[in-house]
Amino acid sequence: MRQFYGTELANGFMLGTALYPSPAILEQAFRQSGASVATVSLRRESGQAREGQDFWGIIRELGVHVLPNTAGCHTVKEAVTTAHMAREVFGTKWIKLEVIGDQDTLQPDVFALVEAARILAEDGFEVFPYTTDDLVVADKLLHAGCEVLMPWGAPIGSGLGLNNIYALRSMRAHFPDVPLVVDAGLGLPSQAAAAMELGYDAVLLNTAVAKAGDPVGMACAFAKAVEAGTLAATADPMEPRDMAAPSTPLIGKAFLS
């Protein structure tokens, strides 16, 4: 397993904590998933009202790495401010950086994203940027100080899977030494397996588990899919080809007259 800012994870499954029917189901889903990272969204009001303390207690008891995010931020200033608040609340330098540019697709504003990443990296944050699958943007994020890239598979919460496999494969080829995470848009375990088969180091998802009819069962299914995809990628899979190739050789075959 590749390291993320010097931290080696037990597996490549990162799971979100929003939208679950209840805290109990959230806890069960995480325990069944074996996810190594929990993403959490900072709520500004919780610092004053002390709301959500039971939730934070559950997350701490899970014993997973916490990745706070700047979900819902639309400007550089808003994202940077939220990141600083998250560092104080959670005591971690990790931050999943989101700067949303389009409200319908929740596509990131890549110009603001790069600027916010530069500011946070210079301030000692270890930035996990939610970005598109554009290679030029990816390169600029790396030069801004990011050591991880998190391209989307599809719009957040859409469940469409890997919309542009060519772009994701190209990113893996262009940045072979950079930890890559497919973030957003996964709806089925098979899609997570496909991402891992492409050589990605992790997948991050939330809605597909939290909004399933059985979140606990779906969390378990995704865990198995991530494991299967990881094993497949490291097993050096065969290359696809246009022509058929017989599994039984012609040498030694009996010919009847």
PDB file of C-alpha atoms in Angstrom:
ATOM      1  CA  MET A   1       0.000   0.000   0.000  1.00  0.00           C
ATOM      2  CA  ARG A   2       1.351   3.398  -1.009  1.00  0.00           C
ATOM      3  CA  GLN A   3       1.985   5.984   1.695  1.00  0.00           C
ATOM      4  CA  PHE A   4      -0.074   9.140   2.068  1.00  0.00           C
ATOM      5  CA  TYR A   5       2.155  11.901   3.432  1.00  0.00           C
ATOM      6  CA  GLY A   6       4.255   9.266   5.153  1.00  0.00           C
ATOM      7  CA  THR A   7       1.288   7.308   6.529  1.00  0.00           C
ATOM      8  CA  GLU A   8       0.759   3.783   5.266  1.00  0.00           C
ATOM      9  CA  LEU A   9      -2.900   2.762   5.325  1.00  0.00           C
ATOM     10  CA  ALA A  10      -4.168  -0.742   6.035  1.00  0.00           C
ATOM     11  CA  ASN A  11      -6.230  -0.680   2.832  1.00  0.00           C
ATOM     12  CA  GLY A  12      -7.429   1.609   0.071  1.00  0.00           C
ATOM     13  CA  PHE A  13     -10.970   2.176   1.342  1.00  0.00           C
ATOM     14  CA  MET A  14     -11.894   5.707   2.447  1.00  0.00           C
ATOM     15  CA  LEU A  15     -15.479   6.168   3.613  1.00  0.00           C
ATOM     16  CA  GLY A  16     -17.560   9.251   4.307  1.00  0.00           C
ATOM     17  CA  THR A  17     -19.673   9.807   7.416  1.00  0.00           C
ATOM     18  CA  ALA A  18     -22.671  11.804   6.118  1.00  0.00           C
ATOM     19  CA  LEU A  19     -26.268  10.804   5.286  1.00  0.00           C
ATOM     20  CA  TYR A  20     -26.485   7.602   7.355  1.00  0.00           C
ATOM     21  CA  PRO A  21     -29.917   6.755   8.799  1.00  0.00           C
ATOM     22  CA  SER A  22     -28.529   6.746  12.355  1.00  0.00           C
ATOM     23  CA  PRO A  23     -25.239   6.934  14.285  1.00  0.00           C
ATOM     24  CA  ALA A  24     -25.592   3.232  15.124  1.00  0.00           C
ATOM     25  CA  ILE A  25     -25.778   2.274  11.444  1.00  0.00           C
ATOM     26  CA  LEU A  26     -22.833   4.555  10.699  1.00  0.00           C
ATOM     27  CA  GLU A  27     -20.769   2.733  13.317  1.00  0.00           C
ATOM     28  CA  GLN A  28     -21.824  -0.722  12.086  1.00  0.00           C
ATOM     29  CA  ALA A  29     -21.094   0.172   8.466  1.00  0.00           C
ATOM     30  CA  PHE A  30     -17.597   1.374   9.327  1.00  0.00           C
ATOM     31  CA  ARG A  31     -16.796  -1.677  11.396  1.00  0.00           C
ATOM     32  CA  GLN A  32     -17.965  -4.013   8.623  1.00  0.00           C
ATOM     33  CA  SER A  33     -16.120  -2.045   5.951  1.00  0.00           C
ATOM     34  CA  GLY A  34     -12.773  -2.041   7.703  1.00  0.00           C
ATOM     35  CA  ALA A  35     -12.225   1.356   6.046  1.00  0.00           C
ATOM     36  CA  SER A  36      -8.894   2.894   6.956  1.00  0.00           C
ATOM     37  CA  VAL A  37      -9.989   6.537   6.637  1.00  0.00           C
ATOM     38  CA  ALA A  38     -13.138   8.417   7.666  1.00  0.00           C
ATOM     39  CA  THR A  39     -13.889  11.722   5.988  1.00  0.00           C
ATOM     40  CA  VAL A  40     -15.753  14.227   8.138  1.00  0.00           C
ATOM     41  CA  SER A  41     -17.259  17.604   7.359  1.00  0.00           C
ATOM     42  CA  LEU A  42     -16.706  20.400   9.847  1.00  0.00           C
ATOM     43  CA  ARG A  43     -19.844  22.188  11.011  1.00  0.00           C
ATOM     44  CA  ARG A  44     -19.080  25.697  12.185  1.00  0.00           C
ATOM     45  CA  GLU A  45     -21.939  25.804  14.673  1.00  0.00           C
ATOM     46  CA  SER A  46     -20.736  22.731  16.581  1.00  0.00           C
ATOM     47  CA  GLY A  47     -17.876  24.696  18.165  1.00  0.00           C
ATOM     48  CA  GLN A  48     -20.319  26.967  20.012  1.00  0.00           C
ATOM     49  CA  ALA A  49     -23.285  24.720  20.658  1.00  0.00           C
ATOM     50  CA  ARG A  50     -21.135  21.645  21.348  1.00  0.00           C
ATOM     51  CA  GLU A  51     -23.411  19.764  19.000  1.00  0.00           C
ATOM     52  CA  GLY A  52     -22.279  16.575  17.341  1.00  0.00           C
ATOM     53  CA  GLN A  53     -20.073  15.459  20.221  1.00  0.00           C
ATOM     54  CA  ASP A  54     -21.636  11.976  20.191  1.00  0.00           C
ATOM     55  CA  PHE A  55     -20.740  11.749  16.515  1.00  0.00           C
ATOM     56  CA  TRP A  56     -17.106  12.687  17.116  1.00  0.00           C
ATOM     57  CA  GLY A  57     -17.002  10.159  19.919  1.00  0.00           C
ATOM     58  CA  ILE A  58     -18.071   7.404  17.535  1.00  0.00           C
ATOM     59  CA  ILE A  59     -15.426   8.401  15.003  1.00  0.00           C
ATOM     60  CA  ARG A  60     -12.687   8.400  17.631  1.00  0.00           C
ATOM     61  CA  GLU A  61     -13.703   4.960  18.872  1.00  0.00           C
ATOM     62  CA  LEU A  62     -13.440   3.528  15.366  1.00  0.00           C
ATOM     63  CA  GLY A  63      -9.679   4.010  15.484  1.00  0.00           C
ATOM     64  CA  VAL A  64      -9.428   5.126  11.849  1.00  0.00           C
ATOM     65  CA  HIS A  65      -7.522   8.013  10.300  1.00  0.00           C
ATOM     66  CA  VAL A  66      -9.675  11.139  10.154  1.00  0.00           C
ATOM     67  CA  LEU A  67      -9.679  13.234   6.990  1.00  0.00           C
ATOM     68  CA  PRO A  68     -11.605  16.499   7.555  1.00  0.00           C
ATOM     69  CA  ASN A  69     -12.963  18.160   4.451  1.00  0.00           C
ATOM     70  CA  THR A  70     -13.999  21.605   3.297  1.00  0.00           C
ATOM     71  CA  ALA A  71     -17.293  20.409   1.805  1.00  0.00           C
ATOM     72  CA  GLY A  72     -19.605  23.203   0.731  1.00  0.00           C
ATOM     73  CA  CYS A  73     -16.895  25.819   0.284  1.00  0.00           C
ATOM     74  CA  HIS A  74     -17.044  27.937  -2.877  1.00  0.00           C
ATOM     75  CA  THR A  75     -14.164  30.384  -2.445  1.00  0.00           C
ATOM     76  CA  VAL A  76     -10.482  30.237  -1.567  1.00  0.00           C
ATOM     77  CA  LYS A  77     -11.029  32.253   1.617  1.00  0.00           C
ATOM     78  CA  GLU A  78     -13.877  30.036   2.778  1.00  0.00           C
ATOM     79  CA  ALA A  79     -11.918  26.826   2.130  1.00  0.00           C
ATOM     80  CA  VAL A  80      -8.756  28.085   3.841  1.00  0.00           C
ATOM     81  CA  THR A  81     -10.702  29.296   6.878  1.00  0.00           C
ATOM     82  CA  THR A  82     -12.558  25.994   7.184  1.00  0.00           C
ATOM     83  CA  ALA A  83      -9.284  24.068   6.900  1.00  0.00           C
ATOM     84  CA  HIS A  84      -7.779  26.036   9.787  1.00  0.00           C
ATOM     85  CA  MET A  85     -10.837  25.371  11.912  1.00  0.00           C
ATOM     86  CA  ALA A  86     -10.681  21.672  11.076  1.00  0.00           C
ATOM     87  CA  ARG A  87      -7.011  21.458  12.051  1.00  0.00           C
ATOM     88  CA  GLU A  88      -7.826  22.959  15.436  1.00  0.00           C
ATOM     89  CA  VAL A  89     -10.855  20.719  16.052  1.00  0.00           C
ATOM     90  CA  PHE A  90      -9.409  17.419  14.862  1.00  0.00           C
ATOM     91  CA  GLY A  91      -5.730  17.923  15.576  1.00  0.00           C
ATOM     92  CA  THR A  92      -4.563  16.742  12.151  1.00  0.00           C
ATOM     93  CA  LYS A  93      -2.646  18.306   9.274  1.00  0.00           C
ATOM     94  CA  TRP A  94      -4.676  16.273   6.785  1.00  0.00           C
ATOM     95  CA  ILE A  95      -7.365  18.148   4.874  1.00  0.00           C
ATOM     96  CA  LYS A  96      -9.535  17.077   1.967  1.00  0.00           C
ATOM     97  CA  LEU A  97      -9.727  20.293  -0.026  1.00  0.00           C
ATOM     98  CA  GLU A  98     -12.971  21.006  -1.860  1.00  0.00           C
ATOM     99  CA  VAL A  99     -13.689  24.296  -3.618  1.00  0.00           C
ATOM    100  CA  ILE A 100     -16.931  23.879  -5.531  1.00  0.00           C
ATOM    101  CA  GLY A 101     -17.364  25.812  -8.770  1.00  0.00           C
ATOM    102  CA  ASP A 102     -20.678  24.564 -10.166  1.00  0.00           C
ATOM    103  CA  GLN A 103     -23.703  23.958  -7.981  1.00  0.00           C
ATOM    104  CA  ASP A 104     -25.413  21.456 -10.300  1.00  0.00           C
ATOM    105  CA  THR A 105     -22.493  19.101 -10.897  1.00  0.00           C
ATOM    106  CA  LEU A 106     -20.458  20.037  -7.790  1.00  0.00           C
ATOM    107  CA  GLN A 107     -17.465  20.186 -10.110  1.00  0.00           C
ATOM    108  CA  PRO A 108     -14.482  21.797  -8.396  1.00  0.00           C
ATOM    109  CA  ASP A 109     -13.320  25.285  -9.307  1.00  0.00           C
ATOM    110  CA  VAL A 110      -9.832  24.185 -10.311  1.00  0.00           C
ATOM    111  CA  PHE A 111      -8.405  27.724 -10.386  1.00  0.00           C
ATOM    112  CA  ALA A 112      -9.472  28.412  -6.805  1.00  0.00           C
ATOM    113  CA  LEU A 113      -8.479  24.864  -5.839  1.00  0.00           C
ATOM    114  CA  VAL A 114      -4.875  25.338  -6.920  1.00  0.00           C
ATOM    115  CA  GLU A 115      -4.635  28.676  -5.114  1.00  0.00           C
ATOM    116  CA  ALA A 116      -6.143  27.299  -1.900  1.00  0.00           C
ATOM    117  CA  ALA A 117      -3.863  24.249  -2.084  1.00  0.00           C
ATOM    118  CA  ARG A 118      -0.798  26.482  -2.377  1.00  0.00           C
ATOM    119  CA  ILE A 119      -1.822  28.564   0.641  1.00  0.00           C
ATOM    120  CA  LEU A 120      -2.572  25.534   2.808  1.00  0.00           C
ATOM    121  CA  ALA A 121       0.553  23.608   1.789  1.00  0.00           C
ATOM    122  CA  GLU A 122       2.701  26.613   2.681  1.00  0.00           C
ATOM    123  CA  ASP A 123       0.969  26.681   6.062  1.00  0.00           C
ATOM    124  CA  GLY A 124       1.893  23.076   6.811  1.00  0.00           C
ATOM    125  CA  PHE A 125      -1.281  21.286   5.759  1.00  0.00           C
ATOM    126  CA  GLU A 126      -1.148  17.922   4.020  1.00  0.00           C
ATOM    127  CA  VAL A 127      -3.671  18.512   1.262  1.00  0.00           C
ATOM    128  CA  PHE A 128      -5.865  15.919  -0.423  1.00  0.00           C
ATOM    129  CA  PRO A 129      -7.392  17.925  -3.305  1.00  0.00           C
ATOM    130  CA  TYR A 130     -10.733  16.903  -4.808  1.00  0.00           C
ATOM    131  CA  THR A 131     -10.115  17.668  -8.458  1.00  0.00           C
ATOM    132  CA  THR A 132     -11.095  16.789 -11.996  1.00  0.00           C
ATOM    133  CA  ASP A 133      -9.266  14.256 -14.147  1.00  0.00           C
ATOM    134  CA  ASP A 134      -7.377  17.003 -16.031  1.00  0.00           C
ATOM    135  CA  LEU A 135      -3.628  16.344 -16.265  1.00  0.00           C
ATOM    136  CA  VAL A 136      -2.656  20.018 -16.417  1.00  0.00           C
ATOM    137  CA  VAL A 137      -4.614  20.809 -13.256  1.00  0.00           C
ATOM    138  CA  ALA A 138      -3.081  17.756 -11.580  1.00  0.00           C
ATOM    139  CA  ASP A 139       0.424  18.966 -12.406  1.00  0.00           C
ATOM    140  CA  LYS A 140      -0.319  22.441 -11.026  1.00  0.00           C
ATOM    141  CA  LEU A 141      -1.656  20.933  -7.795  1.00  0.00           C
ATOM    142  CA  LEU A 142       1.548  18.964  -7.363  1.00  0.00           C
ATOM    143  CA  HIS A 143       3.621  22.088  -7.926  1.00  0.00           C
ATOM    144  CA  ALA A 144       1.434  23.888  -5.379  1.00  0.00           C
ATOM    145  CA  GLY A 145       2.584  21.414  -2.740  1.00  0.00           C
ATOM    146  CA  CYS A 146       0.091  18.560  -2.891  1.00  0.00           C
ATOM    147  CA  GLU A 147       1.516  15.041  -2.622  1.00  0.00           C
ATOM    148  CA  VAL A 148      -1.812  13.288  -3.265  1.00  0.00           C
ATOM    149  CA  LEU A 149      -4.363  13.703  -6.071  1.00  0.00           C
ATOM    150  CA  MET A 150      -8.058  12.855  -5.817  1.00  0.00           C
ATOM    151  CA  PRO A 151      -9.690  12.983  -9.265  1.00  0.00           C
ATOM    152  CA  TRP A 152     -13.427  12.454  -9.493  1.00  0.00           C
ATOM    153  CA  GLY A 153     -14.943   9.398 -11.094  1.00  0.00           C
ATOM    154  CA  ALA A 154     -18.239  11.221 -11.657  1.00  0.00           C
ATOM    155  CA  PRO A 155     -20.188  14.041  -9.961  1.00  0.00           C
ATOM    156  CA  ILE A 156     -20.584  13.714  -6.193  1.00  0.00           C
ATOM    157  CA  GLY A 157     -23.477  11.486  -5.220  1.00  0.00           C
ATOM    158  CA  SER A 158     -24.349  10.555  -8.812  1.00  0.00           C
ATOM    159  CA  GLY A 159     -23.400   6.877  -8.676  1.00  0.00           C
ATOM    160  CA  LEU A 160     -22.353   7.025 -12.331  1.00  0.00           C
ATOM    161  CA  GLY A 161     -19.025   5.314 -11.698  1.00  0.00           C
ATOM    162  CA  LEU A 162     -15.929   5.958 -13.797  1.00  0.00           C
ATOM    163  CA  ASN A 163     -17.115   8.386 -16.470  1.00  0.00           C
ATOM    164  CA  ASN A 164     -13.748   8.776 -18.199  1.00  0.00           C
ATOM    165  CA  ILE A 165     -11.604   5.683 -17.832  1.00  0.00           C
ATOM    166  CA  TYR A 166      -9.167   6.982 -20.453  1.00  0.00           C
ATOM    167  CA  ALA A 167      -8.475  10.115 -18.383  1.00  0.00           C
ATOM    168  CA  LEU A 168      -8.083   8.154 -15.162  1.00  0.00           C
ATOM    169  CA  ARG A 169      -5.736   5.675 -16.825  1.00  0.00           C
ATOM    170  CA  SER A 170      -3.730   8.561 -18.300  1.00  0.00           C
ATOM    171  CA  MET A 171      -3.381  10.184 -14.889  1.00  0.00           C
ATOM    172  CA  ARG A 172      -2.073   6.944 -13.427  1.00  0.00           C
ATOM    173  CA  ALA A 173       0.462   6.669 -16.256  1.00  0.00           C
ATOM    174  CA  HIS A 174       1.564  10.316 -16.026  1.00  0.00           C
ATOM    175  CA  PHE A 175       2.036  10.278 -12.260  1.00  0.00           C
ATOM    176  CA  PRO A 176       3.253   6.759 -11.414  1.00  0.00           C
ATOM    177  CA  ASP A 177       4.787   7.785  -8.083  1.00  0.00           C
ATOM    178  CA  VAL A 178       1.923   9.939  -6.803  1.00  0.00           C
ATOM    179  CA  PRO A 179      -0.768   8.447  -4.542  1.00  0.00           C
ATOM    180  CA  LEU A 180      -4.053   8.626  -6.462  1.00  0.00           C
ATOM    181  CA  VAL A 181      -7.571   8.296  -5.068  1.00  0.00           C
ATOM    182  CA  VAL A 182     -10.774   8.094  -7.099  1.00  0.00           C
ATOM    183  CA  ASP A 183     -13.065  10.422  -5.185  1.00  0.00           C
ATOM    184  CA  ALA A 184     -16.804  10.812  -5.843  1.00  0.00           C
ATOM    185  CA  GLY A 185     -19.355   9.278  -8.157  1.00  0.00           C
ATOM    186  CA  LEU A 186     -18.972   5.605  -7.295  1.00  0.00           C
ATOM    187  CA  GLY A 187     -22.285   3.800  -6.932  1.00  0.00           C
ATOM    188  CA  LEU A 188     -21.459   0.095  -7.102  1.00  0.00           C
ATOM    189  CA  PRO A 189     -18.719  -2.108  -5.661  1.00  0.00           C
ATOM    190  CA  SER A 190     -17.780  -3.184  -9.194  1.00  0.00           C
ATOM    191  CA  GLN A 191     -16.886   0.423  -9.972  1.00  0.00           C
ATOM    192  CA  ALA A 192     -14.587   0.570  -6.967  1.00  0.00           C
ATOM    193  CA  ALA A 193     -12.914  -2.648  -8.088  1.00  0.00           C
ATOM    194  CA  ALA A 194     -12.429  -1.160 -11.564  1.00  0.00           C
ATOM    195  CA  ALA A 195     -10.735   1.908 -10.086  1.00  0.00           C
ATOM    196  CA  MET A 196      -8.337  -0.234  -8.102  1.00  0.00           C
ATOM    197  CA  GLU A 197      -7.656  -2.399 -11.165  1.00  0.00           C
ATOM    198  CA  LEU A 198      -6.486   0.754 -12.949  1.00  0.00           C
ATOM    199  CA  GLY A 199      -3.732   0.962 -10.347  1.00  0.00           C
ATOM    200  CA  TYR A 200      -5.295   3.592  -8.090  1.00  0.00           C
ATOM    201  CA  ASP A 201      -4.251   3.532  -4.469  1.00  0.00           C
ATOM    202  CA  ALA A 202      -7.644   4.120  -2.884  1.00  0.00           C
ATOM    203  CA  VAL A 203     -11.262   5.050  -3.476  1.00  0.00           C
ATOM    204  CA  LEU A 204     -13.342   7.498  -1.465  1.00  0.00           C
ATOM    205  CA  LEU A 205     -17.126   7.280  -1.365  1.00  0.00           C
ATOM    206  CA  ASN A 206     -20.062   8.073   0.878  1.00  0.00           C
ATOM    207  CA  THR A 207     -23.514   8.170  -0.716  1.00  0.00           C
ATOM    208  CA  ALA A 208     -23.348   4.693  -2.245  1.00  0.00           C
ATOM    209  CA  VAL A 209     -23.057   3.182   1.238  1.00  0.00           C
ATOM    210  CA  ALA A 210     -25.003   5.654   3.378  1.00  0.00           C
ATOM    211  CA  LYS A 211     -28.065   5.761   1.106  1.00  0.00           C
ATOM    212  CA  ALA A 212     -28.191   2.049   0.290  1.00  0.00           C
ATOM    213  CA  GLY A 213     -31.138   0.028   1.545  1.00  0.00           C
ATOM    214  CA  ASP A 214     -28.652  -1.867   3.710  1.00  0.00           C
ATOM    215  CA  PRO A 215     -25.682   0.425   4.408  1.00  0.00           C
ATOM    216  CA  VAL A 216     -23.897  -2.201   6.480  1.00  0.00           C
ATOM    217  CA  GLY A 217     -24.156  -4.827   3.748  1.00  0.00           C
ATOM    218  CA  MET A 218     -23.085  -2.340   1.079  1.00  0.00           C
ATOM    219  CA  ALA A 219     -20.081  -1.252   3.136  1.00  0.00           C
ATOM    220  CA  CYS A 220     -18.994  -4.875   3.351  1.00  0.00           C
ATOM    221  CA  ALA A 221     -19.497  -5.312  -0.412  1.00  0.00           C
ATOM    222  CA  PHE A 222     -17.343  -2.277  -1.201  1.00  0.00           C
ATOM    223  CA  ALA A 223     -14.624  -3.526   1.148  1.00  0.00           C
ATOM    224  CA  LYS A 224     -14.447  -6.843  -0.702  1.00  0.00           C
ATOM    225  CA  ALA A 225     -14.453  -5.048  -4.065  1.00  0.00           C
ATOM    226  CA  VAL A 226     -11.560  -2.795  -3.057  1.00  0.00           C
ATOM    227  CA  GLU A 227      -9.610  -5.817  -1.893  1.00  0.00           C
ATOM    228  CA  ALA A 228     -10.362  -7.720  -5.116  1.00  0.00           C
ATOM    229  CA  GLY A 229      -9.358  -4.784  -7.303  1.00  0.00           C
ATOM    230  CA  THR A 230      -6.134  -4.318  -5.373  1.00  0.00           C
ATOM    231  CA  LEU A 231      -5.220  -7.981  -5.721  1.00  0.00           C
ATOM    232  CA  ALA A 232      -6.040  -7.913  -9.433  1.00  0.00           C
ATOM    233  CA  ALA A 233      -3.840  -4.880 -10.059  1.00  0.00           C
ATOM    234  CA  THR A 234      -0.853  -6.430  -8.302  1.00  0.00           C
ATOM    235  CA  ALA A 235      -1.320  -9.771 -10.071  1.00  0.00           C
ATOM    236  CA  ASP A 236      -0.257  -8.287 -13.436  1.00  0.00           C
ATOM    237  CA  PRO A 237      -3.510  -8.852 -15.372  1.00  0.00           C
ATOM    238  CA  MET A 238      -3.494  -9.855 -19.026  1.00  0.00           C
ATOM    239  CA  GLU A 239      -3.784  -7.149 -21.673  1.00  0.00           C
ATOM    240  CA  PRO A 240      -7.017  -7.044 -23.681  1.00  0.00           C
ATOM    241  CA  ARG A 241      -6.742  -7.928 -27.378  1.00  0.00           C
ATOM    242  CA  ASP A 242      -8.952  -7.802 -30.432  1.00  0.00           C
ATOM    243  CA  MET A 243      -8.461 -11.398 -31.569  1.00  0.00           C
ATOM    244  CA  ALA A 244      -9.371 -14.611 -29.839  1.00  0.00           C
ATOM    245  CA  ALA A 245      -6.545 -16.727 -28.443  1.00  0.00           C
ATOM    246  CA  PRO A 246      -7.169 -20.446 -27.792  1.00  0.00           C
ATOM    247  CA  SER A 247      -6.375 -21.699 -24.321  1.00  0.00           C
ATOM    248  CA  THR A 248      -5.578 -25.144 -25.761  1.00  0.00           C
ATOM    249  CA  PRO A 249      -2.442 -25.170 -27.980  1.00  0.00           C
ATOM    250  CA  LEU A 250      -2.568 -26.634 -31.486  1.00  0.00           C
ATOM    251  CA  ILE A 251       0.725 -28.501 -30.977  1.00  0.00           C
ATOM    252  CA  GLY A 252      -0.021 -32.091 -30.130  1.00  0.00           C
ATOM    253  CA  LYS A 253      -3.601 -31.916 -31.334  1.00  0.00           C
ATOM    254  CA  ALA A 254      -4.877 -35.015 -33.105  1.00  0.00           C
ATOM    255  CA  PHE A 255      -6.013 -34.454 -36.715  1.00  0.00           C
ATOM    256  CA  LEU A 256      -8.632 -36.783 -38.136  1.00  0.00           C
ATOM    257  CA  SER A 257      -8.534 -37.610 -41.855  1.00  0.00           C
TER     258      SER A 257
END
